[in-house]
Short mmCIF file of C-alpha atoms and ligand atoms in Angstrom, two decimals:
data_model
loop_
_atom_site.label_atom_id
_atom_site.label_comp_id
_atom_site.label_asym_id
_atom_site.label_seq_id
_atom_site.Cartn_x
_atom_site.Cartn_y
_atom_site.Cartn_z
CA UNK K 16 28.74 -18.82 2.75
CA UNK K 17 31.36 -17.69 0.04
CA UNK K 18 33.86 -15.36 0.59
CA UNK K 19 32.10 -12.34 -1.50
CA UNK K 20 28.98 -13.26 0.77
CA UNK K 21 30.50 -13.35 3.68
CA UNK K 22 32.30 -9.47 2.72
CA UNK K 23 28.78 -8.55 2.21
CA UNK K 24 27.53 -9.71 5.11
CA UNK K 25 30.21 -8.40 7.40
CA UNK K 26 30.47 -4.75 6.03
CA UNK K 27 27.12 -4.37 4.47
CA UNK K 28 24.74 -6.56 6.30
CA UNK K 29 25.19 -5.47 10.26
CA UNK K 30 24.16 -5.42 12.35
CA UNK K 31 25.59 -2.04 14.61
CA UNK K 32 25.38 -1.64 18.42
CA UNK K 33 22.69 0.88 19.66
CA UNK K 34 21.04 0.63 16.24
CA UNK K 35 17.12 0.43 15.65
CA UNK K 36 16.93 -1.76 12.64
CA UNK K 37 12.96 -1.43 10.86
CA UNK K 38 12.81 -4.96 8.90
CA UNK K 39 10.65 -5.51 6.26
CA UNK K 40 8.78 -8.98 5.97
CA UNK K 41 6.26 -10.88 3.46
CA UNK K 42 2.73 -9.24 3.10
CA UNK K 43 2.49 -13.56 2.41
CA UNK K 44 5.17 -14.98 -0.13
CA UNK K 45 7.66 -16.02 1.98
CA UNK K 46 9.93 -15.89 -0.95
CA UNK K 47 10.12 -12.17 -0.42
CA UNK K 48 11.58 -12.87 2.96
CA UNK K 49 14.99 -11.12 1.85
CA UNK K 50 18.77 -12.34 2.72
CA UNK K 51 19.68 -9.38 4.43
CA UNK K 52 16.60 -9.43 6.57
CA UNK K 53 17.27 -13.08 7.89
CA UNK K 54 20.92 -12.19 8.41
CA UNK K 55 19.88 -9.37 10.76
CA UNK K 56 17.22 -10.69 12.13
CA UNK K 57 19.29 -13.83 13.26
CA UNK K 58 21.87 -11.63 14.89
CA UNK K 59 20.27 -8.50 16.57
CA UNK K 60 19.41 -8.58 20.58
CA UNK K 61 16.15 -8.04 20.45
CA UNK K 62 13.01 -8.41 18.28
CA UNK K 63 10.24 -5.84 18.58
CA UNK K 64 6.69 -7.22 17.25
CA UNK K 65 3.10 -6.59 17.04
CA UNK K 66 2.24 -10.39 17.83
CA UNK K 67 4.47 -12.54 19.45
CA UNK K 68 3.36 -15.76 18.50
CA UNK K 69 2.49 -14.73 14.50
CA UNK K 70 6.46 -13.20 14.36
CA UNK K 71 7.40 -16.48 16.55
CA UNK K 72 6.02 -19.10 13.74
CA UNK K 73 7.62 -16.90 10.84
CA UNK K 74 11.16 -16.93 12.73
CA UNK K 75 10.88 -20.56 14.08
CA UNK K 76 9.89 -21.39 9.60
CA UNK K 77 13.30 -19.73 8.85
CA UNK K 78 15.28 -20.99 12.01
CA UNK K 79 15.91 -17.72 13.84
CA UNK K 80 15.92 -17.98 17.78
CA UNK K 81 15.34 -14.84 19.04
CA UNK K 82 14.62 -13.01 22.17
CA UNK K 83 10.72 -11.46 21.51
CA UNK K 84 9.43 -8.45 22.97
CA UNK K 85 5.41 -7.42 22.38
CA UNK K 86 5.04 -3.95 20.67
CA UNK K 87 1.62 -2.58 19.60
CA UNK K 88 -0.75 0.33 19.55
CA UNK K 89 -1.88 -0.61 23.07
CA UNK K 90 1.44 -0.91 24.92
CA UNK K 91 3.41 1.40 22.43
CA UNK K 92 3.74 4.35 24.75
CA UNK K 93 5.25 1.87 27.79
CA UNK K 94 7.45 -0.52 25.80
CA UNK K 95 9.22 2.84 24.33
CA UNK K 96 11.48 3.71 27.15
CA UNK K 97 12.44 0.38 27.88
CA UNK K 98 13.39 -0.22 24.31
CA UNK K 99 15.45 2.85 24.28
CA UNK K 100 17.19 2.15 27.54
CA UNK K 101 18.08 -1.33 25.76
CA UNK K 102 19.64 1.43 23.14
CA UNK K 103 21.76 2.95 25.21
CA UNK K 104 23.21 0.20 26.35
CA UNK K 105 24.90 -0.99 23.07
CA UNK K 106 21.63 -3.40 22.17
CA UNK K 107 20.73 -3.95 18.81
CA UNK K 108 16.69 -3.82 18.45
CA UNK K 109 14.79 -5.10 15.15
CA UNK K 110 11.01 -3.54 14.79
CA UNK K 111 9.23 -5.79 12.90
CA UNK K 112 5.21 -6.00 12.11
CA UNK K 113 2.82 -9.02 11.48
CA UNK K 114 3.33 -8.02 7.68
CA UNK K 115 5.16 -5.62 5.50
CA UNK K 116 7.27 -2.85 6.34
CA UNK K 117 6.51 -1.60 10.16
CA UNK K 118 5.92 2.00 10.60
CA UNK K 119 3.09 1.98 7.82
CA UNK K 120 -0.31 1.44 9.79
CA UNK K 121 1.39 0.37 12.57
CA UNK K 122 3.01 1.99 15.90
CA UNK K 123 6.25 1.53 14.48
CA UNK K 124 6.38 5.57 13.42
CA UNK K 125 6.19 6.36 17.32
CA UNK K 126 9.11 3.75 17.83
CA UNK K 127 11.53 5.86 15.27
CA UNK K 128 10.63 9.58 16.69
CA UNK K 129 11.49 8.77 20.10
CA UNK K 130 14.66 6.87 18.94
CA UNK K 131 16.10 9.80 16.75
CA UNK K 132 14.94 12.28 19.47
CA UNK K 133 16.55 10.10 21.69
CA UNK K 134 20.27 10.26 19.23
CA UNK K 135 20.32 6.81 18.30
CA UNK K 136 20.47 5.85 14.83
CA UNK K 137 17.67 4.13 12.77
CA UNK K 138 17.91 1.74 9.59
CA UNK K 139 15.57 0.79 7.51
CA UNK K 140 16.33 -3.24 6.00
CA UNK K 141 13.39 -2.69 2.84
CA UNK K 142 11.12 -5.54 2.29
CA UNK K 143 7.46 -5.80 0.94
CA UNK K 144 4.85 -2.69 1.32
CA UNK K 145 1.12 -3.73 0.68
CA UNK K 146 0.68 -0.56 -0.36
CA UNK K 147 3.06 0.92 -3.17
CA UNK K 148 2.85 -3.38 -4.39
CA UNK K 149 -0.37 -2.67 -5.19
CA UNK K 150 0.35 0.83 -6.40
CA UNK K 151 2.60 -0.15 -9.27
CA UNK K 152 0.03 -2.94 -10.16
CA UNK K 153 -2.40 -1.12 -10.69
CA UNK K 154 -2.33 0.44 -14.23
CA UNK K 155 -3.28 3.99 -12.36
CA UNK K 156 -0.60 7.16 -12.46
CA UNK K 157 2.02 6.70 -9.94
CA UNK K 158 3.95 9.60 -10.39
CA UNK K 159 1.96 11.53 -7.77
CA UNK K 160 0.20 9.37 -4.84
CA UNK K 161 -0.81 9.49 -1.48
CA UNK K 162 -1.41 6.64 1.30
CA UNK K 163 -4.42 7.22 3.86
CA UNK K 164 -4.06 3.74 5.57
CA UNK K 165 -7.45 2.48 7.16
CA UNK K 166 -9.86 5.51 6.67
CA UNK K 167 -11.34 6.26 10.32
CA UNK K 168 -14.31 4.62 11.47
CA UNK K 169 -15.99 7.49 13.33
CA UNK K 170 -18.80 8.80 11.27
CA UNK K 171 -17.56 12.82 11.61
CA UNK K 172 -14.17 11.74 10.81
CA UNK K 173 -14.91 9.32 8.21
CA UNK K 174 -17.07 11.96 6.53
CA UNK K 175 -14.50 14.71 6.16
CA UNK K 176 -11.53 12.05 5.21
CA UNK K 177 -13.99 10.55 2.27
CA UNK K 178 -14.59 14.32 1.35
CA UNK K 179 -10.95 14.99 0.88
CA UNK K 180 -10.24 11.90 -1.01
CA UNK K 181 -13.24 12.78 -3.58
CA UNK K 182 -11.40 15.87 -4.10
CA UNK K 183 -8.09 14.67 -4.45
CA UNK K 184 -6.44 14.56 -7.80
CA UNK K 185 -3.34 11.95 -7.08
CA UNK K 186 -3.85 8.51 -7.10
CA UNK K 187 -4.99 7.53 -3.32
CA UNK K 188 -4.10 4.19 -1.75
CA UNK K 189 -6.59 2.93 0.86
CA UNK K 190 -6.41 -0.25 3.20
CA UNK K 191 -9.53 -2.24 4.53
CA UNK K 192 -10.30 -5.70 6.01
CA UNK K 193 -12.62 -8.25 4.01
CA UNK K 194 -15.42 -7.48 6.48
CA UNK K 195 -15.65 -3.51 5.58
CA UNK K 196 -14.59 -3.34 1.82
CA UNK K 197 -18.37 -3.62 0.97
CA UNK K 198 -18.92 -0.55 2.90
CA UNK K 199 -16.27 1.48 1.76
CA UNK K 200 -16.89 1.04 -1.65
CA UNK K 201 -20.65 2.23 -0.99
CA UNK K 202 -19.24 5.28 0.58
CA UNK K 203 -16.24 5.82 -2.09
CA UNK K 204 -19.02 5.54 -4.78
CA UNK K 205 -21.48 8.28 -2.94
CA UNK K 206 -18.97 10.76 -2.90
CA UNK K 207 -16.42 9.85 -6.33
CA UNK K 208 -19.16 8.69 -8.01
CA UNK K 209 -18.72 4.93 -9.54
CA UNK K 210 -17.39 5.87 -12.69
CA UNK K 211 -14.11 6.89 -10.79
CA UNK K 212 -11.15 4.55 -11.80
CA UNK K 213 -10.63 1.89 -8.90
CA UNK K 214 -8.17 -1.16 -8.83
CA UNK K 215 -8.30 -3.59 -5.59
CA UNK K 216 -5.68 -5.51 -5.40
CA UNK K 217 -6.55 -8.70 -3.12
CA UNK K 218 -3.82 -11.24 -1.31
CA UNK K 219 -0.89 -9.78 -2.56
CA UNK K 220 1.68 -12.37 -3.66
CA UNK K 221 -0.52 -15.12 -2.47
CA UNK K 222 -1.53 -17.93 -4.52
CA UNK K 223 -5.09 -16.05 -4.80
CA UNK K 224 -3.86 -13.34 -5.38
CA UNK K 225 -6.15 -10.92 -8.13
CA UNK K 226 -6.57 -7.50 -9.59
CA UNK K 227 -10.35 -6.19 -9.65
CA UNK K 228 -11.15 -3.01 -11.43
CA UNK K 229 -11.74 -0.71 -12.99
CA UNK K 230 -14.04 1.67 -11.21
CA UNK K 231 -15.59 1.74 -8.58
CA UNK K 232 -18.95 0.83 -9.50
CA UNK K 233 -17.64 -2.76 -11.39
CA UNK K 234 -15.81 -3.55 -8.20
CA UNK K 235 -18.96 -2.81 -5.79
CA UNK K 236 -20.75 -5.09 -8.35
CA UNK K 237 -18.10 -8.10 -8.13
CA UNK K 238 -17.46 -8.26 -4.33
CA UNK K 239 -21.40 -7.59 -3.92
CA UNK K 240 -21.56 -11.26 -5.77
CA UNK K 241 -18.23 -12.90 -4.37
CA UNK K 242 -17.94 -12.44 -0.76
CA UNK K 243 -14.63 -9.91 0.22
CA UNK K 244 -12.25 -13.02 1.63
CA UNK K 245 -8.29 -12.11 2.42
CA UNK K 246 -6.76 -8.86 2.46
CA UNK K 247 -7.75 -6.10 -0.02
CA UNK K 248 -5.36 -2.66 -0.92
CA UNK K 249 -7.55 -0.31 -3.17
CA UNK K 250 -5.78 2.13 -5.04
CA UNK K 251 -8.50 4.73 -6.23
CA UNK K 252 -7.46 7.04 -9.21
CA UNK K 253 -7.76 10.89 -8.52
CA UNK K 254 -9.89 13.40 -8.97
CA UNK K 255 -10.60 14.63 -12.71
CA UNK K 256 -10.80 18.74 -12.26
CA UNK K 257 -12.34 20.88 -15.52
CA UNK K 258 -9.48 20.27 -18.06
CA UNK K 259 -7.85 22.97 -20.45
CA UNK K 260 -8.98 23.15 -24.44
CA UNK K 261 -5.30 22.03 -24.41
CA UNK K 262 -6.26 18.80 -22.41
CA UNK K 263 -9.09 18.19 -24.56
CA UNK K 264 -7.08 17.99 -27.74
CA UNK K 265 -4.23 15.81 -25.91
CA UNK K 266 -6.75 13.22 -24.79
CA UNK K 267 -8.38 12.60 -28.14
CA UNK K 268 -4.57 12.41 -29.29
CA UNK K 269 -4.10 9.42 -27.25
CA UNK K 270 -7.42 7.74 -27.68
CA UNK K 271 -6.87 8.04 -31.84
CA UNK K 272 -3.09 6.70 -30.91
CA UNK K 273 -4.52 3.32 -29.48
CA UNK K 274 -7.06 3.43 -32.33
CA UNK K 275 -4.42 3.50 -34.81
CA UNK K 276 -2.50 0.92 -32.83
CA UNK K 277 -5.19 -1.78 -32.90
CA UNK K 278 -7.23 -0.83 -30.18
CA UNK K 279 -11.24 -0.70 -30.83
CA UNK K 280 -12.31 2.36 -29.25
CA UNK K 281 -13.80 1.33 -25.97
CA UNK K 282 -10.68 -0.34 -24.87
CA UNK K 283 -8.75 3.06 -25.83
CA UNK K 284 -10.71 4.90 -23.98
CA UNK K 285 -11.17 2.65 -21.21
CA UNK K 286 -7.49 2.65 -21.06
CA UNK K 287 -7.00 6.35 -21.24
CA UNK K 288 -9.72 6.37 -18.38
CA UNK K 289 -7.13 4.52 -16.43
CA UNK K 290 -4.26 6.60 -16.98
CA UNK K 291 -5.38 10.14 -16.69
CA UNK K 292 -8.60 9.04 -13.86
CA UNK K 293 -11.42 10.63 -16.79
CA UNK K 294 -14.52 9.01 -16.38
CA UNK K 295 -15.09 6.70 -19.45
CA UNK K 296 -18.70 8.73 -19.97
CA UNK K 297 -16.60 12.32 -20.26
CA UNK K 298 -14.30 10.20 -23.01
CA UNK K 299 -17.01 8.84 -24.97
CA UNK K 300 -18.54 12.56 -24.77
CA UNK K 301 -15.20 14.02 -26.34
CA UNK K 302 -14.79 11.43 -29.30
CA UNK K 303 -18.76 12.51 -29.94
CA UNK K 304 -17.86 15.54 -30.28
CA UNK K 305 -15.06 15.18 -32.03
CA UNK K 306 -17.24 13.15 -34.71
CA UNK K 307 -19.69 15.51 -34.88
CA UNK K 308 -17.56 18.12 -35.67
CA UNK K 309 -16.68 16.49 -39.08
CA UNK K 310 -20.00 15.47 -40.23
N1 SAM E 411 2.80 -2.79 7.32
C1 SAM E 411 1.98 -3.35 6.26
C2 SAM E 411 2.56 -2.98 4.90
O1 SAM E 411 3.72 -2.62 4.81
O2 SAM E 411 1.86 -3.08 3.89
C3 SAM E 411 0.55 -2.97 6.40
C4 SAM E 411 -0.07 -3.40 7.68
S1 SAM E 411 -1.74 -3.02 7.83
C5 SAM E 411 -1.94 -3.31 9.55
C6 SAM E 411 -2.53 -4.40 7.12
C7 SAM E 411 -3.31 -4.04 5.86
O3 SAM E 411 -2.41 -3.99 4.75
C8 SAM E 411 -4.35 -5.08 5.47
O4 SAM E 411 -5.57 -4.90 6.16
C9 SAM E 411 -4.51 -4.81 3.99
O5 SAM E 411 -5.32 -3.68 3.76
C10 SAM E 411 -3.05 -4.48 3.59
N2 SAM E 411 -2.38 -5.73 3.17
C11 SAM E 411 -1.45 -6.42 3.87
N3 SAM E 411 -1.07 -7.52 3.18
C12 SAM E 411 -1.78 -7.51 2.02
C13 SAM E 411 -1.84 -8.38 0.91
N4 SAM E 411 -1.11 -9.50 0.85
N5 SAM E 411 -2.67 -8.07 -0.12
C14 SAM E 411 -3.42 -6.94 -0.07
N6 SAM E 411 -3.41 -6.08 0.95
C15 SAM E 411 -2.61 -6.36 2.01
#
């Protein structure tokens, strides 16, 4: 290690005593395994995972030893004190999570309360998210969103969550496993209708990794003919509410702008479909419209 590194790693990289350090890991590229995360990770008291033997094979790749201690939803609520009382006595703990950043669809968010309520102090190391990855990849507006995780399984709840999402109008990112996708596209499509903008993104910075849009009905139709296989973040575009004269005139604005730019009008309209989550079929209606009116 050079000298700057070194500086770095002393002043910048930790780790504290008494500190609760969240650690982000790969969602699968173990390139995105960052420096910082290693370095604490190879120097804190304790490691806090969902599955001791997955986090064991990632630490033993990158040559951490480390003392591993279980933490998940079914032994969250008794592993708590003890990892506070480790807290109070000067130990550093890392919380880390099969994948990702822990604390998003994990047990991790109980960890933190009780270790702020409990005065000690909590960092967050960043590393990969599933979620806003897939976000930013996904050609739909991301400069209002909102996560609901895995959607509840329970008919009644299910219901009244799908309900709310049909009527949301930010971009809402959704996780599933292979074996459900099929079935919560059939339910996304009963209540958005499959003309609502939808990109899945499947095995995120994976070597099979692949972008399938764009609404819900053309995804439903591809996974229907290639089996759901790896792990799948959709990212559904919101809700289209009546739109203002105003609106009107803006979005044939930017459909004629593509037009002018190259773009034959499908593609222009499919893309403006994207961005501002109008079905393609409203679109198509406007530029009628707008066609008719100068014949
Ligand atoms: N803590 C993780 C994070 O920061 O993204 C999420 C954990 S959650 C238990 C696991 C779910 O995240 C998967 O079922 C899938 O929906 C999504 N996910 C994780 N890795 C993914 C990947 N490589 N590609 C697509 N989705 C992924």
């Amino acid at each position: 290690m050079d000298t700057k590194t070194d500086y770095i790693s002393k002043k910048q990289f930790g780790p504290s005593a008494g500190v609760l350090y969240l650690i982000g890991t790969p969602i699968g590229n173990l390139g995105d395994f960052s420096p910082r995360a290693k370095h604490l990770l190879s120097n804190v008291s304790v490691i806090a995972c969902e599955d001791t033997r997955y986090s064991g094979q990632l630490l033993k790749k990158f040559q951490i030893k480390a003392n591993l201690i279980s933490f998940h939803k079914h032994n969250n609520f008794e592993k708590i004190p003890k990892l506070l009382n480790l807290l109070k006595k000067g130990e550093i703990i890392a919380l880390i999570t099969d994948a990702g950043l822990p604390g998003i669809s994990d047990p991790g968010e109980d960890l933190v309360k009780a270790t702020i309520k409990a005065g000690h102090k909590v960092i967050c190391i960043p590393g990969p998210c599933a979620a806003t990855t897939a976000l930013v990849a996904s050609g739909l507006p991301t400069q209002r969103f909102c996560f609901e995780g895995f959607l509840p399984t329970k008919s009644k709840d299910r219901k009244s969550i799908l309900n709310v999402i049909s009527q949301e109008e930010r971009t809402t990112i959704i996780y599933e496993s292979p074996h459900k996708l099929i079935k919560l596209l059939e339910d996304l499509s009963h209540v958005c209708g499959e003309e609502r903008p939808l990109q899945v993104a499947r095995e995120l910075t994976k070597i099979h990794e692949e972008q399938v849009g764009s609404t819900i009905g053309e995804v439903l139709k591809h996974f229907s003919e290639n089996k759901p296989r790896g792990e799948f973040t959709l990212v559904l575009g919101g809700a289209y509410k009546e739109i203002e004269e105003k609106s009107v005139s803006e979005l044939i604005k930017k459909i004629n702008l593509l037009q002018t730019k190259g773009q034959s009008k499908s593609d222009a309209i499919k893309a403006i479909a994207n961005e501002t989550g109008c079905s393609k079929n409203f679109l198509y209606s406007l530029m009628h419209e707008k066609d008719d009116s100068y014949t």
